[in-house]
Coordinates of C-alpha atoms and ligand atoms in Angstrom, one line a residue:
M1 CA 4.6 33.8 -23.7
N2 CA 6.2 30.4 -23.1
G3 CA 9.0 29.7 -20.8
L4 CA 12.4 28.8 -22.3
M5 CA 13.1 25.6 -20.5
M6 CA 14.1 22.2 -21.8
D7 CA 11.4 19.7 -22.8
F8 CA 13.1 17.0 -20.5
Q9 CA 11.0 13.9 -20.4
L10 CA 10.3 12.4 -16.9
T11 CA 11.2 8.8 -17.5
L12 CA 12.6 6.0 -15.4
P13 CA 15.9 5.6 -17.2
T14 CA 16.9 8.8 -15.5
L15 CA 16.8 7.0 -12.1
V16 CA 18.9 4.2 -13.4
R17 CA 21.5 6.6 -14.8
R18 CA 21.6 8.5 -11.5
A19 CA 21.9 5.5 -9.3
E20 CA 24.7 4.0 -11.4
A21 CA 26.6 7.3 -11.5
Y22 CA 26.3 8.4 -7.9
Y23 CA 25.2 5.5 -5.6
G24 CA 26.5 2.5 -7.4
E25 CA 28.1 1.1 -4.2
K26 CA 25.0 1.4 -2.0
E27 CA 23.5 -1.9 -0.8
I28 CA 20.4 -3.9 -1.7
V29 CA 19.9 -6.9 0.7
T30 CA 17.3 -9.7 0.2
R31 CA 16.2 -12.3 2.7
L32 CA 16.3 -15.5 0.6
P33 CA 13.8 -18.4 0.9
D34 CA 16.3 -20.4 3.1
K35 CA 16.5 -17.3 5.3
S36 CA 20.1 -16.5 4.4
F37 CA 20.9 -13.0 3.0
H38 CA 21.7 -12.0 -0.6
R39 CA 23.7 -8.8 -0.8
Y40 CA 24.7 -6.7 -3.8
T41 CA 24.6 -3.0 -4.8
H42 CA 22.4 -0.5 -6.6
G43 CA 25.0 -0.5 -9.3
E44 CA 24.7 -4.2 -9.9
A45 CA 20.9 -4.0 -9.8
C46 CA 20.9 -1.3 -12.4
R47 CA 23.3 -3.2 -14.6
R48 CA 21.2 -6.4 -14.4
A49 CA 18.1 -4.3 -15.1
R50 CA 19.6 -3.1 -18.3
A51 CA 20.5 -6.7 -19.2
L52 CA 16.8 -7.6 -18.5
A53 CA 15.7 -4.8 -20.9
V54 CA 18.0 -6.1 -23.6
A55 CA 16.9 -9.7 -23.0
L56 CA 13.2 -8.9 -23.2
Q57 CA 13.8 -7.1 -26.5
G58 CA 15.6 -10.3 -27.6
L59 CA 12.5 -12.3 -26.9
G60 CA 10.8 -10.3 -29.5
L61 CA 8.6 -8.3 -27.2
E62 CA 7.6 -4.9 -28.5
R63 CA 7.3 -1.4 -27.1
G64 CA 4.3 -1.2 -24.7
D65 CA 4.0 -5.0 -24.2
R66 CA 3.0 -6.0 -20.7
V67 CA 5.5 -8.1 -18.8
A68 CA 4.0 -9.5 -15.6
T69 CA 5.7 -10.4 -12.3
L70 CA 4.5 -13.0 -9.9
C71 CA 7.0 -12.6 -7.1
W72 CA 7.7 -11.8 -3.5
N73 CA 9.8 -8.8 -2.5
H74 CA 13.4 -9.4 -3.6
H75 CA 16.2 -8.0 -5.6
Q76 CA 15.2 -9.7 -8.9
H77 CA 11.7 -8.1 -8.5
H78 CA 13.5 -4.8 -8.0
E79 CA 15.4 -5.4 -11.3
A80 CA 12.1 -6.0 -13.0
Y81 CA 10.7 -2.7 -11.5
L82 CA 13.6 -0.9 -13.4
G83 CA 14.4 -3.1 -16.4
I84 CA 10.9 -3.7 -17.7
P85 CA 10.0 0.0 -18.1
C86 CA 13.5 0.9 -19.2
G87 CA 13.1 -1.5 -22.0
G88 CA 10.0 0.3 -23.1
F89 CA 7.7 -2.4 -21.7
V90 CA 5.0 -2.2 -19.0
L91 CA 5.7 -3.8 -15.6
H92 CA 2.5 -5.6 -14.5
T93 CA 2.7 -6.7 -10.9
L94 CA 0.4 -9.7 -10.3
N95 CA -0.9 -10.2 -6.8
I96 CA 0.3 -13.6 -5.6
R97 CA -2.5 -13.9 -3.1
L98 CA -5.4 -13.8 -5.6
H99 CA -7.3 -16.8 -6.7
P100 CA -6.1 -18.4 -10.0
S101 CA -9.3 -17.5 -11.7
D102 CA -8.9 -13.8 -10.8
L103 CA -5.3 -14.0 -12.0
A104 CA -6.4 -15.5 -15.3
Y105 CA -8.9 -12.7 -15.7
I106 CA -6.3 -10.0 -14.8
A107 CA -3.5 -11.3 -16.9
T108 CA -5.8 -11.8 -19.9
H109 CA -7.4 -8.4 -19.5
A110 CA -4.0 -6.7 -19.3
G111 CA -2.7 -8.7 -22.3
D112 CA 0.4 -9.9 -20.6
R113 CA 2.9 -11.5 -23.0
A114 CA 5.6 -12.6 -20.5
V115 CA 5.8 -13.3 -16.8
I116 CA 8.7 -13.4 -14.4
V117 CA 7.8 -15.9 -11.6
D118 CA 9.3 -17.1 -8.4
R119 CA 9.9 -20.9 -8.4
S120 CA 7.8 -21.2 -5.3
L121 CA 4.9 -19.5 -7.1
K122 CA 5.2 -21.5 -10.3
P123 CA 2.5 -24.0 -9.1
L124 CA 0.1 -21.0 -8.8
L125 CA 1.1 -19.8 -12.3
D126 CA 0.5 -23.3 -13.7
Q127 CA -3.1 -23.1 -12.5
F128 CA -4.0 -20.2 -14.8
V129 CA -1.3 -19.5 -17.4
A130 CA -2.9 -21.6 -20.1
K131 CA -6.0 -19.4 -19.9
T132 CA -3.9 -16.3 -20.7
K133 CA -2.0 -15.0 -23.7
I134 CA 1.3 -15.3 -21.8
E135 CA 4.0 -16.7 -24.2
H136 CA 7.2 -16.5 -22.1
V137 CA 7.5 -17.9 -18.6
I138 CA 10.7 -16.8 -16.9
V139 CA 11.4 -18.6 -13.6
V140 CA 13.5 -16.4 -11.3
E141 CA 15.8 -19.1 -9.9
D142 CA 16.6 -20.6 -13.3
D143 CA 15.5 -19.2 -16.7
Y144 CA 15.9 -15.6 -15.4
E145 CA 19.6 -16.0 -14.7
E146 CA 20.1 -17.7 -18.1
L147 CA 18.3 -14.9 -19.8
L148 CA 20.4 -12.3 -18.1
A149 CA 23.6 -14.2 -18.7
G150 CA 22.8 -14.1 -22.4
A151 CA 22.2 -10.4 -22.6
D152 CA 24.8 -7.6 -22.7
P153 CA 23.8 -4.7 -20.4
D154 CA 26.0 -2.4 -22.5
A155 CA 23.9 -3.2 -25.5
W156 CA 21.0 -1.4 -23.8
R157 CA 20.0 1.7 -25.7
E158 CA 17.5 3.8 -24.0
P159 CA 14.4 3.8 -26.0
D160 CA 13.3 7.3 -26.9
L161 CA 10.6 7.2 -24.3
D162 CA 7.8 9.7 -24.0
E163 CA 7.0 10.5 -20.4
D164 CA 3.3 9.7 -21.1
E165 CA 4.0 6.2 -22.1
A166 CA 3.0 3.5 -19.7
A167 CA 5.6 2.3 -17.3
A168 CA 3.7 0.0 -15.0
M169 CA 0.2 -1.3 -14.3
C170 CA -1.5 -2.7 -11.2
Y171 CA -5.1 -4.0 -10.8
T172 CA -7.1 -2.9 -7.8
S173 CA -7.5 -5.9 -5.5
G174 CA -11.2 -6.1 -6.3
T175 CA -12.6 -5.4 -2.9
T176 CA -15.2 -3.5 -4.9
G177 CA -16.2 -5.6 -7.8
M178 CA -14.1 -6.8 -10.7
P179 CA -10.4 -5.8 -10.6
K180 CA -9.7 -2.7 -12.6
G181 CA -6.4 -1.9 -14.2
V182 CA -4.5 1.3 -13.3
L183 CA -1.9 2.2 -15.9
Y184 CA 0.9 4.4 -14.5
S185 CA 3.0 6.5 -16.9
H186 CA 6.7 7.2 -16.6
R187 CA 5.8 10.8 -15.8
S188 CA 3.3 9.9 -13.0
T189 CA 5.8 7.4 -11.5
M190 CA 8.6 10.0 -11.5
L191 CA 6.5 12.6 -10.0
H192 CA 5.0 10.2 -7.4
T193 CA 8.6 9.3 -6.4
L194 CA 9.5 13.0 -6.0
G195 CA 6.2 13.6 -4.1
V196 CA 6.9 10.7 -1.7
A197 CA 10.4 12.0 -1.1
A198 CA 9.1 15.5 -0.5
G199 CA 6.2 14.6 1.7
N200 CA 7.0 11.4 3.4
P201 CA 7.8 12.0 6.0
M202 CA 7.9 15.7 6.1
G203 CA 9.4 15.8 9.6
L204 CA 11.5 12.7 9.7
G205 CA 13.0 12.9 6.2
I206 CA 14.3 10.0 4.1
S207 CA 17.7 10.4 2.5
E208 CA 20.7 8.6 1.1
S209 CA 21.7 7.6 4.7
D210 CA 18.5 5.6 5.3
S211 CA 18.0 1.8 5.2
I212 CA 14.5 1.1 3.9
L213 CA 12.6 -2.1 4.3
P214 CA 9.3 -2.2 2.3
V215 CA 7.1 -4.8 4.0
V216 CA 4.3 -3.7 1.6
P217 CA 4.3 -6.3 -1.2
M218 CA 5.8 -5.2 -4.5
F219 CA 2.5 -6.3 -6.1
H220 CA 0.5 -3.8 -3.9
A221 CA 0.5 -0.5 -5.7
N222 CA 4.2 -0.1 -6.6
A223 CA 5.3 -1.1 -3.1
W224 CA 4.2 2.4 -2.3
G225 CA 7.0 3.9 -4.4
Y226 CA 9.9 2.6 -2.2
P227 CA 11.9 0.8 -4.9
Y228 CA 12.0 3.9 -7.0
L229 CA 12.4 6.2 -4.1
A230 CA 15.5 4.3 -2.8
T231 CA 16.9 4.3 -6.4
M232 CA 16.4 8.0 -6.7
L233 CA 18.0 8.8 -3.3
G234 CA 20.6 6.1 -3.2
A235 CA 19.2 4.7 0.1
K236 CA 20.0 1.1 1.2
L237 CA 17.1 -1.3 0.4
V238 CA 16.3 -4.4 2.4
Y239 CA 13.8 -6.8 0.9
P240 CA 12.2 -9.4 3.3
G241 CA 11.5 -12.0 0.6
Q242 CA 8.7 -14.3 1.7
H243 CA 9.5 -14.0 5.4
L244 CA 6.9 -11.6 6.6
D245 CA 6.3 -12.9 10.1
P246 CA 7.0 -10.5 12.9
E247 CA 10.1 -12.3 14.1
S248 CA 11.8 -12.4 10.8
L249 CA 11.0 -8.8 10.1
L250 CA 12.4 -7.8 13.5
E251 CA 15.5 -9.8 12.8
D252 CA 15.9 -7.9 9.5
F253 CA 15.3 -4.5 11.2
V254 CA 18.0 -5.2 13.8
Q255 CA 20.6 -6.9 11.5
E256 CA 20.3 -4.5 8.6
Q257 CA 19.9 -1.4 10.9
V258 CA 16.6 -0.5 9.2
T259 CA 15.7 3.1 9.7
W260 CA 12.4 3.2 7.8
T261 CA 9.8 0.7 6.9
A262 CA 6.2 0.5 5.5
G263 CA 3.2 -1.7 5.4
V264 CA -0.5 -2.3 6.3
P265 CA -1.7 -2.0 10.0
T266 CA -2.2 -5.8 10.4
I267 CA 1.6 -6.3 10.0
W268 CA 2.4 -3.6 12.6
L269 CA -0.1 -5.0 15.1
G270 CA 1.8 -8.3 15.0
I271 CA 5.2 -6.5 15.4
L272 CA 4.0 -4.4 18.2
A273 CA 2.7 -7.4 20.1
M274 CA 6.1 -9.1 19.7
L275 CA 8.0 -6.0 20.8
D276 CA 5.8 -5.6 23.8
A277 CA 6.4 -9.2 24.8
E278 CA 10.2 -9.0 24.7
P279 CA 11.2 -5.3 24.4
A280 CA 14.8 -6.0 25.4
R281 CA 15.3 -8.6 22.6
W282 CA 15.3 -6.1 19.8
D283 CA 17.6 -3.1 19.4
L284 CA 15.7 -0.7 17.2
S285 CA 17.6 2.4 18.3
H286 CA 18.5 3.3 14.7
M287 CA 14.8 3.1 13.5
K288 CA 13.0 6.3 13.0
G289 CA 9.6 4.8 12.3
M290 CA 7.3 3.5 9.7
L291 CA 4.7 4.5 7.1
V292 CA 1.4 2.7 7.9
G293 CA -1.4 2.8 5.4
G294 CA -3.8 0.8 3.2
S295 CA -6.3 0.8 6.0
A296 CA -6.7 2.9 9.1
A297 CA -3.8 2.8 11.5
P298 CA -5.5 2.3 15.0
R299 CA -4.7 5.2 17.3
A300 CA -3.8 2.8 20.2
M301 CA -1.2 1.2 17.9
I302 CA 0.3 4.6 17.0
A303 CA 0.4 5.4 20.7
G304 CA 1.9 2.0 21.6
F305 CA 4.8 2.3 19.2
K306 CA 5.6 5.9 20.4
Q307 CA 5.1 5.5 24.1
R308 CA 6.6 2.0 24.7
H309 CA 9.2 1.9 21.9
G310 CA 9.9 5.5 20.9
L311 CA 8.9 4.8 17.2
D312 CA 7.0 7.3 15.1
V313 CA 4.2 6.2 12.9
V314 CA 3.5 8.3 9.8
H315 CA 0.0 7.4 8.7
G316 CA -0.5 7.3 4.9
W317 CA -3.7 7.2 2.8
G318 CA -3.8 6.2 -0.8
M319 CA -5.2 3.9 -3.4
T320 CA -4.0 1.9 -6.3
E321 CA -5.6 4.7 -8.4
T322 CA -3.3 7.3 -6.7
S323 CA 0.0 5.5 -7.3
P324 CA -0.7 5.1 -4.3
V325 CA 0.5 7.7 -1.8
A326 CA -1.8 10.7 -1.7
S327 CA -1.8 12.0 1.9
T328 CA 0.2 11.6 5.1
A329 CA -0.7 12.3 8.7
Q330 CA 2.3 13.4 10.7
L331 CA 3.2 16.1 13.2
V332 CA 3.6 19.4 11.4
G333 CA 3.5 23.0 12.6
D334 CA 2.2 23.6 16.1
L335 CA 1.3 19.9 16.4
K336 CA 4.9 19.2 17.1
D337 CA 4.5 21.0 20.4
A338 CA 1.0 19.7 21.2
D339 CA 0.4 17.2 24.1
E340 CA 0.9 13.6 23.2
E341 CA -2.8 12.7 23.2
T342 CA -3.5 15.4 20.7
Q343 CA -0.6 14.3 18.6
F344 CA -2.0 10.7 18.5
D345 CA -5.4 12.1 17.5
F346 CA -3.9 13.8 14.5
V347 CA -1.6 11.0 13.4
A348 CA -4.6 8.7 13.5
M349 CA -6.3 10.8 10.8
Q350 CA -5.3 10.4 7.1
G351 CA -3.6 13.8 7.0
L352 CA -2.6 16.4 4.5
P353 CA -2.2 15.8 0.7
L354 CA 1.3 15.4 -0.6
P355 CA 2.6 18.4 -2.7
L356 CA 0.8 18.5 -6.1
V357 CA -2.2 16.4 -4.8
E358 CA -5.5 18.1 -4.2
L359 CA -8.4 16.8 -2.1
R360 CA -11.9 17.9 -1.6
N361 CA -15.0 16.7 0.3
R362 CA -18.4 16.9 -1.4
D363 CA -21.9 15.8 -0.5
A364 CA -24.2 13.7 -2.6
D365 CA -25.5 16.8 -4.4
G366 CA -21.9 17.9 -5.3
N367 CA -21.7 20.7 -2.7
L368 CA -18.3 21.4 -1.2
L369 CA -18.3 20.6 2.5
P370 CA -16.6 22.8 5.1
W371 CA -13.5 21.9 7.1
D372 CA -15.3 21.5 10.3
G373 CA -14.2 18.0 11.3
E374 CA -17.8 16.8 11.1
S375 CA -19.5 17.2 7.7
M376 CA -19.3 13.8 6.0
G377 CA -19.0 13.5 2.3
E378 CA -17.1 11.7 -0.4
L379 CA -13.4 12.4 -0.8
E380 CA -12.3 13.4 -4.3
V381 CA -8.7 13.7 -5.4
R382 CA -6.7 15.0 -8.4
G383 CA -3.1 15.3 -9.2
P384 CA -0.3 14.2 -11.6
W385 CA -0.2 10.7 -10.1
V386 CA -3.9 10.1 -10.0
A387 CA -5.5 7.8 -12.6
A388 CA -7.5 9.5 -15.3
G389 CA -9.3 6.2 -16.2
Y390 CA -9.1 2.5 -15.9
Y391 CA -7.5 0.4 -18.6
D392 CA -10.1 -0.8 -21.1
T393 CA -13.0 -0.4 -18.7
P394 CA -15.2 2.4 -20.2
E395 CA -18.1 1.4 -18.0
Q396 CA -16.3 2.8 -15.0
A397 CA -16.0 6.3 -16.4
D398 CA -18.5 7.6 -13.8
R399 CA -15.8 7.3 -11.1
W400 CA -14.5 10.6 -12.4
T401 CA -16.4 13.9 -12.0
E402 CA -17.2 16.1 -14.9
D403 CA -14.5 18.6 -13.8
G404 CA -11.9 15.8 -13.7
W405 CA -11.6 14.7 -10.1
F406 CA -11.5 11.0 -9.1
K407 CA -14.2 9.8 -6.7
T408 CA -12.5 7.7 -4.1
G409 CA -15.5 6.0 -2.6
D410 CA -14.2 7.0 0.8
V411 CA -16.5 8.8 3.2
V412 CA -14.5 11.5 5.1
S413 CA -14.6 14.7 7.1
I414 CA -11.9 17.4 7.0
H415 CA -10.6 18.9 10.2
P416 CA -10.2 22.7 10.4
K417 CA -6.4 22.1 10.1
G418 CA -7.0 20.4 6.7
F419 CA -6.4 16.9 8.0
V420 CA -8.6 14.4 6.2
Q421 CA -10.3 11.8 8.4
I422 CA -11.6 8.6 6.7
K423 CA -14.8 7.5 8.4
D424 CA -15.4 4.6 6.1
R425 CA -15.5 3.3 2.6
S426 CA -19.0 4.2 1.3
K427 CA -19.9 0.5 1.0
D428 CA -18.9 -0.1 4.7
V429 CA -20.5 2.9 6.4
I430 CA -23.4 1.8 8.6
K431 CA -26.7 3.6 7.8
S432 CA -28.7 3.4 10.9
G433 CA -32.1 5.3 11.0
G434 CA -31.0 7.6 8.2
E435 CA -27.7 8.5 10.0
W436 CA -24.2 7.3 9.4
I437 CA -22.1 5.4 11.8
S438 CA -18.4 5.1 11.1
S439 CA -17.2 1.5 11.3
V440 CA -13.6 2.7 11.3
E441 CA -14.0 4.9 14.4
L442 CA -15.6 2.0 16.3
E443 CA -12.9 -0.4 15.3
N444 CA -10.2 2.1 16.3
A445 CA -11.8 2.6 19.7
L446 CA -12.2 -1.2 20.3
M447 CA -8.6 -1.9 19.4
A448 CA -7.6 0.4 22.3
H449 CA -9.1 -2.1 24.8
P450 CA -6.3 -4.0 26.4
A451 CA -8.0 -7.4 25.8
V452 CA -8.7 -6.7 22.1
A453 CA -6.2 -7.8 19.4
E454 CA -8.3 -7.0 16.4
A455 CA -11.8 -5.7 15.8
A456 CA -13.8 -5.1 12.6
V457 CA -17.2 -3.5 12.6
I458 CA -19.8 -4.2 9.9
A459 CA -23.4 -3.4 9.2
V460 CA -26.1 -6.0 9.6
A461 CA -29.7 -5.6 8.4
D462 CA -32.2 -4.4 10.9
A463 CA -35.9 -4.3 10.5
K464 CA -36.3 -1.1 12.4
W465 CA -33.1 0.9 11.7
D466 CA -32.2 -0.5 8.3
E467 CA -28.7 -1.3 9.5
R468 CA -27.0 -1.7 12.9
P469 CA -23.3 -2.2 13.8
L470 CA -21.9 -5.6 14.7
A471 CA -18.4 -5.9 16.0
A472 CA -16.3 -9.0 15.3
V473 CA -13.6 -9.1 17.9
V474 CA -10.4 -11.2 18.3
L475 CA -9.3 -11.3 21.9
R476 CA -5.6 -11.4 22.9
E477 CA -4.3 -14.7 24.0
G478 CA -5.2 -15.4 27.6
Q479 CA -7.4 -12.3 27.9
T480 CA -11.2 -12.1 28.4
A481 CA -13.8 -9.5 27.8
T482 CA -17.6 -9.7 27.5
A483 CA -19.8 -7.9 25.1
D484 CA -21.2 -5.8 27.9
E485 CA -17.7 -4.9 29.1
L486 CA -16.7 -3.8 25.5
R487 CA -19.9 -1.8 25.1
A488 CA -19.2 0.0 28.4
F489 CA -15.7 0.7 27.3
L490 CA -17.0 2.4 24.1
A491 CA -19.9 4.2 25.8
P492 CA -18.0 7.4 27.0
S493 CA -16.7 8.1 23.5
F494 CA -19.8 7.6 21.3
A495 CA -23.5 8.5 21.0
K496 CA -25.6 5.7 22.4
W497 CA -27.0 4.7 19.0
W498 CA -23.5 4.2 17.6
L499 CA -22.7 1.4 20.1
P500 CA -22.7 -2.1 18.4
D501 CA -25.8 -4.2 19.3
R502 CA -23.9 -7.4 18.8
F503 CA -20.3 -8.5 19.5
E504 CA -19.1 -11.7 18.0
F505 CA -15.9 -13.2 19.3
V506 CA -13.9 -14.8 16.5
T507 CA -10.5 -16.4 16.3
E508 CA -9.4 -14.4 13.3
I509 CA -10.7 -11.5 11.2
P510 CA -10.6 -12.6 7.5
K511 CA -8.1 -10.6 5.5
T512 CA -8.0 -9.5 1.8
S513 CA -5.0 -10.4 -0.4
V514 CA -3.3 -7.2 0.7
G515 CA -3.9 -7.7 4.4
K516 CA -7.0 -5.6 5.0
F517 CA -10.1 -6.6 6.9
K518 CA -12.3 -8.5 4.5
K519 CA -15.7 -7.1 5.5
T520 CA -17.6 -8.8 2.7
E521 CA -16.7 -12.2 4.3
L522 CA -17.7 -11.0 7.7
R523 CA -21.0 -9.8 6.4
E524 CA -21.7 -13.1 4.7
L525 CA -20.8 -14.9 8.0
F526 CA -23.1 -12.8 10.2
S527 CA -25.9 -11.5 8.1
G528 CA -29.0 -13.5 8.8
V529 CA -27.4 -15.1 11.9
P530 CA -29.7 -14.3 14.8
A531 CA -28.2 -12.3 17.6
Ligands
ADP601 P1 -8.5 -2.1 -2.6 O1 -9.5 -1.0 -3.2 O2 -8.6 -3.3 -3.4 O3 -8.7 -2.3 -1.1 P2 -6.4 -0.2 -2.5 O4 -5.2 -0.5 -1.8 O5 -6.3 0.6 -3.7 O6 -7.1 -1.6 -2.8 O7 -7.4 0.4 -1.4 C1 -7.6 1.8 -1.3 C2 -8.5 2.1 -0.2 O8 -7.9 1.7 1.1 C3 -8.9 3.5 0.1 O9 -9.9 3.9 -0.8 C4 -9.3 3.5 1.5 O10 -10.6 3.1 1.7 C5 -8.4 2.5 2.1 N1 -7.3 3.1 2.8 C6 -6.0 3.3 2.4 N2 -5.3 3.9 3.3 C7 -6.0 4.1 4.4 C8 -5.9 4.7 5.6 N3 -4.7 5.2 6.0 N4 -6.9 4.8 6.5 C9 -8.1 4.3 6.1 N5 -8.4 3.7 4.9 C10 -7.4 3.6 4.1

């Protein structure tokens, strides 16, 4: 017997209608290139998004055509997040930090027909646009306004969208081989937005009264859902533009009374250092905390924000393939009453799945592993906002199991409380004498040393053990530490054979286009270099 409920399609125009009807006056603020602030409302953003949809139709684009963006985080990009899918097109966010040859590959593979580009990024576009099928180049600071001025937002007729139609696409940043396209549907986007609202953060709650600043770039996996979340809830949005240095971000937090923010750990390490240096300079009393994810949030950083500045970190795990938010680590149940050290241990894990997401841990033979906090296997995930395949890349079909789970490539254990702990990416785990060493755990521990600003641990080839750990360490300004001191610092927490044989002191850890440690480059740098 079927239920008797409406077949109501989960599509993005629902969000636009809702924001215009109920939260039209709520603010969206952008830090402009000259550092001044642009202010307008969700109502105006939605109206301009409708105009954009009409204008793109006027250009002759057809249903399902890909419209790329090559932009920083700002209000016009927000309009594109809404207007492109509401016009029946597919928003394709291009990563502004990629090499032009990668961008040429990605834009061609995606079949982009138009691109909205910041004037400051036009020189980057010029280096690859001729190699693509892009016909329309719309520069934010000029053509874009003309385009919108010539389009009547009231002429927008909602296309009769099916919830399974594509709304957006994003390519994985290619840390593991060629970039692969993930194609989000309207349905997956709507459910992800609801999932993030329900599960992130469970304890702290995001609502209409929040002021949200996504530091995570809008080209990195849907800005983790924040543009849509804020539109759905009617929360104030603050976009930092291109000013992502700690000082500018802290200025934004103070001036715009930001209550919630999100980004990768490298950003927060910089902010924490600046807060520690001049705690009295920044009044963050209105801030609840931040979602930190994309790579492991160091435990010492989580503790530093809480103990020295009263700020809560919610630690999130996800992938481009999971829209991206799939799990969060935060204090739930009896953990709320646990002692502080235990609390930090749990928040430093990757946590519990969001509602509707399922996780499992299997060994190489496909056996389910117990929740014992020790057994290491590969994390598999399924749910309504998890990719079922890559766009036009059939050779990658083996990333999905026969029973329909996505193989993440992350090596994990699961704590008896259900908290997932990422030990490594399978390609980064160090295989020493047939046993696995977690580079993430070593890094985390090293970053708790007072003299260490950043640390990345990689495997280097070893004749006897196959691989051995090498730690690349950036020291804090004015601080010193020797390899022996760092090894002694780690010794109480790890088995002896886990301790890195080599420490290399570097001025900087190379980062990927989305701010993660670029271990491939470190491996190139140090493999074959004698100790
Ligand atoms: P890329 O694969 O190009 O790095 P993604 O952003 O999709 O781009 O990366 C997803 C991967 O990032 C995950 O598979 C995992 O290895 C890592 N990751 C994401 N969040 C966390 C986290 N909180 N802790 C540890 N690793 C994380």
